[in-house]
PDB file of C-alpha atoms in Angstrom:
ATOM      1  CA  MET A 133      -0.122  -0.463  -0.185  1.00 73.00           C
ATOM      2  CA  PRO A 134       1.435   3.531  -0.420  1.00 82.00           C
ATOM      3  CA  ASN A 135       2.749   5.212   2.071  1.00 82.00           C
ATOM      4  CA  CYS A 136       2.753   9.550   3.354  1.00 87.00           C
ATOM      5  CA  SER A 137       3.867  11.574   5.963  1.00 87.00           C
ATOM      6  CA  VAL A 138       1.463  13.460   7.582  1.00 91.00           C
ATOM      7  CA  PHE A 139       2.368  16.608   8.247  1.00 91.00           C
ATOM      8  CA  ASP A 140       1.226  20.235  10.805  1.00 90.00           C
ATOM      9  CA  SER A 141       0.155  22.971   9.416  1.00 88.00           C
ATOM     10  CA  LYS A 142       4.303  24.669  10.575  1.00 88.00           C
ATOM     11  CA  GLY A 143       5.207  21.828   7.532  1.00 88.00           C
ATOM     12  CA  ASN A 144       6.384  19.412  10.831  1.00 88.00           C
ATOM     13  CA  LYS A 145       5.715  16.308  10.118  1.00 89.00           C
ATOM     14  CA  VAL A 146       4.101  14.892  12.968  1.00 89.00           C
ATOM     15  CA  SER A 147       3.004  10.457  11.923  1.00 89.00           C
ATOM     16  CA  ASP A 148       2.553   8.480   7.882  1.00 88.00           C
ATOM     17  CA  ILE A 149      -0.676   7.570   6.584  1.00 91.00           C
ATOM     18  CA  GLU A 150      -1.267   4.449   5.028  1.00 91.00           C
ATOM     19  CA  LEU A 151      -3.513   4.948   1.114  1.00 92.00           C
ATOM     20  CA  ALA A 152      -5.637   2.763   0.492  1.00 91.00           C
ATOM     21  CA  GLU A 153      -3.831   0.793  -3.032  1.00 92.00           C
ATOM     22  CA  SER A 154      -7.754   0.389  -4.527  1.00 92.00           C
ATOM     23  CA  VAL A 155      -7.178   4.888  -5.226  1.00 93.00           C
ATOM     24  CA  PHE A 156      -4.330   6.264  -5.002  1.00 93.00           C
ATOM     25  CA  GLY A 157      -2.332   3.272  -6.153  1.00 92.00           C
ATOM     26  CA  ILE A 158      -3.863   2.077  -9.394  1.00 94.00           C
ATOM     27  CA  GLU A 159      -2.308   2.566 -12.857  1.00 95.00           C
ATOM     28  CA  PRO A 160      -3.171   5.702 -14.167  1.00 95.00           C
ATOM     29  CA  ASN A 161      -5.909   5.220 -17.213  1.00 96.00           C
ATOM     30  CA  MET A 162      -4.834   8.494 -19.562  1.00 96.00           C
ATOM     31  CA  SER A 163      -7.659   8.032 -21.228  1.00 97.00           C
ATOM     32  CA  ALA A 164     -10.391   8.805 -18.914  1.00 97.00           C
ATOM     33  CA  MET A 165      -8.247  11.211 -17.006  1.00 97.00           C
ATOM     34  CA  HIS A 166      -8.262  12.820 -20.938  1.00 97.00           C
ATOM     35  CA  LEU A 167     -11.847  12.881 -22.077  1.00 97.00           C
ATOM     36  CA  CYS A 168     -12.680  14.069 -18.108  1.00 97.00           C
ATOM     37  CA  VAL A 169     -10.583  16.879 -18.793  1.00 97.00           C
ATOM     38  CA  VAL A 170     -11.877  17.425 -21.935  1.00 97.00           C
ATOM     39  CA  ASN A 171     -15.843  17.061 -19.956  1.00 97.00           C
ATOM     40  CA  TYR A 172     -14.700  19.802 -17.622  1.00 96.00           C
ATOM     41  CA  LEU A 173     -13.555  22.161 -19.782  1.00 96.00           C
ATOM     42  CA  ALA A 174     -16.229  22.383 -22.642  1.00 96.00           C
ATOM     43  CA  ASN A 175     -19.248  22.339 -19.623  1.00 95.00           C
ATOM     44  CA  GLN A 176     -17.365  25.616 -18.613  1.00 95.00           C
ATOM     45  CA  ARG A 177     -18.112  27.262 -22.520  1.00 94.00           C
ATOM     46  CA  GLN A 178     -21.264  29.240 -22.552  1.00 94.00           C
ATOM     47  CA  GLY A 179     -21.927  28.465 -25.612  1.00 93.00           C
ATOM     48  CA  THR A 180     -23.667  32.250 -25.969  1.00 95.00           C
ATOM     49  CA  GLN A 181     -21.922  33.593 -29.052  1.00 95.00           C
ATOM     50  CA  SER A 182     -24.648  34.352 -32.029  1.00 96.00           C
ATOM     51  CA  THR A 183     -24.004  36.039 -35.166  1.00 96.00           C
ATOM     52  CA  LYS A 184     -27.084  37.084 -37.539  1.00 96.00           C
ATOM     53  CA  THR A 185     -28.642  34.469 -40.795  1.00 95.00           C
ATOM     54  CA  ARG A 186     -29.628  36.866 -43.714  1.00 93.00           C
ATOM     55  CA  SER A 187     -33.323  35.651 -43.005  1.00 92.00           C
ATOM     56  CA  GLU A 188     -31.820  37.966 -39.614  1.00 94.00           C
ATOM     57  CA  VAL A 189     -30.292  41.508 -40.601  1.00 94.00           C
ATOM     58  CA  SER A 190     -32.270  44.533 -41.371  1.00 94.00           C
ATOM     59  CA  GLY A 191     -32.688  45.579 -44.579  1.00 91.00           C
ATOM     60  CA  GLY A 192     -33.236  43.787 -48.150  1.00 87.00           C
ATOM     61  CA  GLY A 193     -36.697  43.752 -49.178  1.00 88.00           C
ATOM     62  CA  LYS A 194     -36.522  45.066 -52.507  1.00 91.00           C
ATOM     63  CA  LYS A 195     -34.912  43.198 -55.272  1.00 94.00           C
ATOM     64  CA  PRO A 196     -31.578  45.904 -56.349  1.00 95.00           C
ATOM     65  CA  TRP A 197     -32.663  45.107 -60.313  1.00 95.00           C
ATOM     66  CA  ARG A 198     -34.843  43.737 -62.871  1.00 96.00           C
ATOM     67  CA  GLN A 199     -33.054  39.618 -63.384  1.00 96.00           C
ATOM     68  CA  LYS A 200     -32.486  39.996 -66.810  1.00 96.00           C
ATOM     69  CA  GLY A 201     -30.770  43.338 -69.531  1.00 95.00           C
ATOM     70  CA  THR A 202     -28.330  45.157 -66.539  1.00 96.00           C
ATOM     71  CA  GLY A 203     -25.128  42.800 -67.516  1.00 96.00           C
ATOM     72  CA  ARG A 204     -24.546  42.457 -63.967  1.00 96.00           C
ATOM     73  CA  ALA A 205     -25.346  38.569 -62.085  1.00 96.00           C
ATOM     74  CA  ARG A 206     -29.401  38.320 -60.720  1.00 95.00           C
ATOM     75  CA  GLN A 207     -29.527  39.342 -57.066  1.00 95.00           C
ATOM     76  CA  GLY A 208     -32.830  38.960 -55.077  1.00 94.00           C
ATOM     77  CA  SER A 209     -31.252  40.537 -52.296  1.00 94.00           C
ATOM     78  CA  THR A 210     -28.953  43.126 -50.749  1.00 95.00           C
ATOM     79  CA  ARG A 211     -28.661  41.408 -47.638  1.00 95.00           C
ATOM     80  CA  ALA A 212     -27.087  38.180 -48.653  1.00 95.00           C
ATOM     81  CA  THR A 213     -23.876  36.807 -47.166  1.00 95.00           C
ATOM     82  CA  GLN A 214     -21.872  37.852 -50.041  1.00 95.00           C
ATOM     83  CA  TRP A 215     -23.086  41.449 -49.979  1.00 95.00           C
ATOM     84  CA  ILE A 216     -21.686  43.819 -47.273  1.00 94.00           C
ATOM     85  CA  HIS A 217     -23.801  44.533 -44.693  1.00 93.00           C
ATOM     86  CA  GLY A 218     -25.270  40.564 -45.534  1.00 95.00           C
ATOM     87  CA  GLY A 219     -25.655  37.929 -43.231  1.00 96.00           C
ATOM     88  CA  ILE A 220     -23.505  35.544 -42.286  1.00 96.00           C
ATOM     89  CA  ALA A 221     -23.523  32.242 -43.612  1.00 95.00           C
ATOM     90  CA  HIS A 222     -22.144  28.941 -41.569  1.00 95.00           C
ATOM     91  CA  GLY A 223     -21.734  31.595 -38.731  1.00 95.00           C
ATOM     92  CA  PRO A 224     -21.984  30.431 -34.191  1.00 95.00           C
ATOM     93  CA  LYS A 225     -25.473  30.534 -32.636  1.00 95.00           C
ATOM     94  CA  PRO A 226     -25.805  29.636 -29.103  1.00 96.00           C
ATOM     95  CA  ARG A 227     -25.642  25.876 -28.444  1.00 94.00           C
ATOM     96  CA  GLU A 228     -24.816  23.617 -25.542  1.00 95.00           C
ATOM     97  CA  TYR A 229     -21.102  22.249 -25.300  1.00 95.00           C
ATOM     98  CA  GLY A 230     -21.382  19.651 -22.241  1.00 93.00           C
ATOM     99  CA  PHE A 231     -21.998  15.875 -22.229  1.00 94.00           C
ATOM    100  CA  ASP A 232     -22.420  13.683 -20.066  1.00 94.00           C
ATOM    101  CA  ILE A 233     -19.246  11.162 -19.404  1.00 94.00           C
ATOM    102  CA  ASN A 234     -20.513   7.305 -17.907  1.00 95.00           C
ATOM    103  CA  LYS A 235     -20.222   7.250 -13.496  1.00 94.00           C
ATOM    104  CA  LYS A 236     -17.860   4.795 -14.136  1.00 95.00           C
ATOM    105  CA  VAL A 237     -14.873   6.276 -16.211  1.00 96.00           C
ATOM    106  CA  LYS A 238     -15.287   8.840 -13.730  1.00 95.00           C
ATOM    107  CA  LYS A 239     -14.558   7.579 -11.354  1.00 95.00           C
ATOM    108  CA  LEU A 240     -11.208   5.673 -12.943  1.00 96.00           C
ATOM    109  CA  ALA A 241     -10.298   9.063 -13.499  1.00 97.00           C
ATOM    110  CA  MET A 242     -10.708  10.279 -10.217  1.00 96.00           C
ATOM    111  CA  LYS A 243      -8.511   7.466  -8.919  1.00 96.00           C
ATOM    112  CA  SER A 244      -5.917   7.109 -11.843  1.00 96.00           C
ATOM    113  CA  ALA A 245      -5.497  11.228 -10.911  1.00 96.00           C
ATOM    114  CA  LEU A 246      -5.086  10.872  -7.236  1.00 95.00           C
ATOM    115  CA  SER A 247      -2.379   8.018  -8.295  1.00 95.00           C
ATOM    116  CA  SER A 248      -0.768   9.650 -10.057  1.00 95.00           C
ATOM    117  CA  LYS A 249       0.239  13.104  -8.337  1.00 95.00           C
ATOM    118  CA  VAL A 250       1.591   9.999  -5.349  1.00 94.00           C
ATOM    119  CA  ALA A 251       3.227   8.810  -8.189  1.00 93.00           C
ATOM    120  CA  ALA A 252       4.742  11.639  -8.977  1.00 93.00           C
ATOM    121  CA  ASP A 253       5.487  12.626  -4.729  1.00 91.00           C
ATOM    122  CA  GLU A 254       3.404  15.792  -5.888  1.00 93.00           C
ATOM    123  CA  MET A 255       0.417  15.307  -2.785  1.00 94.00           C
ATOM    124  CA  VAL A 256       0.392  16.548   0.728  1.00 93.00           C
ATOM    125  CA  VAL A 257      -1.361  15.064   3.425  1.00 94.00           C
ATOM    126  CA  LEU A 258      -2.248  17.253   6.532  1.00 93.00           C
ATOM    127  CA  ASP A 259      -3.480  17.198   9.840  1.00 92.00           C
ATOM    128  CA  SER A 260      -5.579  19.978   9.819  1.00 88.00           C
ATOM    129  CA  LEU A 261      -5.964  24.022   8.872  1.00 89.00           C
ATOM    130  CA  GLU A 262      -7.639  25.007  11.814  1.00 86.00           C
ATOM    131  CA  LEU A 263      -8.233  29.536  11.114  1.00 88.00           C
ATOM    132  CA  GLU A 264      -8.696  31.825  14.253  1.00 86.00           C
ATOM    133  CA  ALA A 265     -10.119  34.208  11.874  1.00 90.00           C
ATOM    134  CA  ILE A 266     -10.308  34.511   8.427  1.00 94.00           C
ATOM    135  CA  LYS A 267      -6.322  35.847   6.878  1.00 93.00           C
ATOM    136  CA  THR A 268      -5.037  35.940   3.772  1.00 94.00           C
ATOM    137  CA  LYS A 269      -1.519  35.710   5.758  1.00 94.00           C
ATOM    138  CA  SER A 270      -2.500  32.273   7.939  1.00 93.00           C
ATOM    139  CA  VAL A 271      -2.686  29.794   4.305  1.00 94.00           C
ATOM    140  CA  VAL A 272       0.954  31.786   3.255  1.00 94.00           C
ATOM    141  CA  ASP A 273       2.900  30.350   5.753  1.00 93.00           C
ATOM    142  CA  VAL A 274       0.777  26.762   5.891  1.00 93.00           C
ATOM    143  CA  LEU A 275       1.755  27.403   1.878  1.00 93.00           C
ATOM    144  CA  LYS A 276       5.490  27.949   2.918  1.00 93.00           C
ATOM    145  CA  ALA A 277       5.642  26.236   5.358  1.00 92.00           C
ATOM    146  CA  LEU A 278       5.270  23.394   3.380  1.00 92.00           C
ATOM    147  CA  GLU A 279       6.713  24.207   0.684  1.00 91.00           C
ATOM    148  CA  THR A 280       4.396  24.192  -2.587  1.00 92.00           C
ATOM    149  CA  GLY A 281       4.035  25.060  -5.851  1.00 90.00           C
ATOM    150  CA  LYS A 282       2.961  27.875  -7.144  1.00 92.00           C
ATOM    151  CA  LYS A 283      -0.906  26.042  -8.056  1.00 95.00           C
ATOM    152  CA  VAL A 284      -2.071  24.573  -4.836  1.00 95.00           C
ATOM    153  CA  LEU A 285      -5.419  22.812  -4.455  1.00 96.00           C
ATOM    154  CA  PHE A 286      -6.661  22.375  -0.937  1.00 95.00           C
ATOM    155  CA  VAL A 287      -9.245  19.305  -0.640  1.00 95.00           C
ATOM    156  CA  LEU A 288     -10.997  19.686   2.963  1.00 94.00           C
ATOM    157  CA  PRO A 289     -13.312  16.955   4.038  1.00 93.00           C
ATOM    158  CA  GLU A 290     -16.082  20.279   4.271  1.00 92.00           C
ATOM    159  CA  LYS A 291     -17.249  23.030   3.042  1.00 92.00           C
ATOM    160  CA  ASN A 292     -15.339  25.687   5.733  1.00 91.00           C
ATOM    161  CA  ASP A 293     -15.672  29.455   4.736  1.00 93.00           C
ATOM    162  CA  VAL A 294     -12.909  30.977   6.467  1.00 93.00           C
ATOM    163  CA  VAL A 295     -10.384  28.462   5.392  1.00 93.00           C
ATOM    164  CA  TYR A 296     -12.287  29.519   1.966  1.00 94.00           C
ATOM    165  CA  ARG A 297     -11.806  33.612   2.194  1.00 94.00           C
ATOM    166  CA  SER A 298      -7.984  33.764   3.259  1.00 94.00           C
ATOM    167  CA  ALA A 299      -7.501  31.758   0.906  1.00 94.00           C
ATOM    168  CA  ARG A 300      -9.286  33.432  -2.556  1.00 92.00           C
ATOM    169  CA  ASN A 301      -7.159  35.536  -2.649  1.00 91.00           C
ATOM    170  CA  ILE A 302      -3.812  34.116  -3.405  1.00 94.00           C
ATOM    171  CA  ALA A 303      -2.659  33.825  -7.486  1.00 94.00           C
ATOM    172  CA  GLY A 304      -2.701  29.456  -8.194  1.00 94.00           C
ATOM    173  CA  VAL A 305      -4.307  28.756  -4.694  1.00 95.00           C
ATOM    174  CA  LYS A 306      -7.751  26.753  -4.513  1.00 95.00           C
ATOM    175  CA  VAL A 307     -10.153  24.747  -1.564  1.00 95.00           C
ATOM    176  CA  ASP A 308     -12.502  22.665  -2.516  1.00 94.00           C
ATOM    177  CA  ILE A 309     -14.506  19.723  -0.876  1.00 94.00           C
ATOM    178  CA  VAL A 310     -14.712  15.550  -1.570  1.00 93.00           C
ATOM    179  CA  ASN A 311     -18.063  16.174  -2.718  1.00 91.00           C
ATOM    180  CA  THR A 312     -17.261  18.608  -5.469  1.00 91.00           C
ATOM    181  CA  VAL A 313     -13.467  18.315  -6.701  1.00 94.00           C
ATOM    182  CA  ASN A 314     -12.285  17.546 -10.282  1.00 94.00           C
ATOM    183  CA  VAL A 315     -10.198  15.638 -12.290  1.00 96.00           C
ATOM    184  CA  TYR A 316      -8.661  18.766 -14.018  1.00 97.00           C
ATOM    185  CA  ASP A 317      -8.094  21.442 -10.775  1.00 95.00           C
ATOM    186  CA  ILE A 318      -6.392  17.703  -9.470  1.00 96.00           C
ATOM    187  CA  LEU A 319      -3.792  17.175 -13.043  1.00 96.00           C
ATOM    188  CA  ASN A 320      -3.625  21.252 -12.981  1.00 95.00           C
ATOM    189  CA  CYS A 321      -1.714  21.664 -10.027  1.00 95.00           C
ATOM    190  CA  ASP A 322       2.162  21.845  -8.944  1.00 94.00           C
ATOM    191  CA  THR A 323       0.722  20.148  -5.261  1.00 94.00           C
ATOM    192  CA  LEU A 324      -2.089  18.633  -4.249  1.00 95.00           C
ATOM    193  CA  VAL A 325      -2.639  19.907  -0.392  1.00 94.00           C
ATOM    194  CA  VAL A 326      -5.454  16.687   1.248  1.00 94.00           C
ATOM    195  CA  LEU A 327      -6.034  17.281   4.889  1.00 94.00           C
ATOM    196  CA  LYS A 328      -6.149  14.062   6.512  1.00 92.00           C
ATOM    197  CA  ASP A 329     -10.099  13.636   6.986  1.00 92.00           C
ATOM    198  CA  ALA A 330     -10.384  13.999   3.553  1.00 93.00           C
ATOM    199  CA  VAL A 331      -8.378  10.708   2.791  1.00 93.00           C
ATOM    200  CA  ALA A 332     -11.293   9.742   4.911  1.00 92.00           C
ATOM    201  CA  LYS A 333     -13.892  10.683   2.837  1.00 93.00           C
ATOM    202  CA  LEU A 334     -11.912  10.367  -0.874  1.00 93.00           C
ATOM    203  CA  GLU A 335     -11.236   6.564   0.327  1.00 92.00           C
ATOM    204  CA  GLU A 336     -14.989   6.110   1.273  1.00 92.00           C
ATOM    205  CA  VAL A 337     -16.688   7.564  -1.675  1.00 90.00           C
ATOM    206  CA  PHE A 338     -13.595   6.310  -4.331  1.00 88.00           C
ATOM    207  CA  ALA A 339     -12.590   2.576  -2.939  1.00 80.00           C
TER     208      ALA A 339
END
């Protein structure tokens, strides 16, 4: 079973923890992780871009000239696509880019992402993170003590507004909980900081 050191908020090692092999020690499935990342990014797209077709632009009700005899190409409207101020042909319209993924694939991708972080030694288990007040410097001190990378993802066992509001102004730092953490955020961070209680919940959900 994979092992990981447990640190306190001052960066001191307090113990070791055994991680579940079925969650943190599997062979990462690259296809599943790629599919989940593409799905996450697609779901973030608003799809609100829109252009007007020839039927939606104003004007163009009258035929610009008669059909024959002028020597010019026949035209039925000044709002056809080849005209200035005409409609746009095959332009974007509002649409939904998101798509669904099977639950088993999501679960496999999540376990693969967690396992890849453990294998790369980019996961840190934090004993606890108790902040007395909303203070950004408190989180900065924790990051310095743990010697994390530029991009850090905190995974909490449950919602904690004090921690979230203390960390939200720090560039590259994101706070998430077990129920909402996703594959993209895990792979996108340089250091994954998981609270000890959150490790137990992750094992309970994905084992």
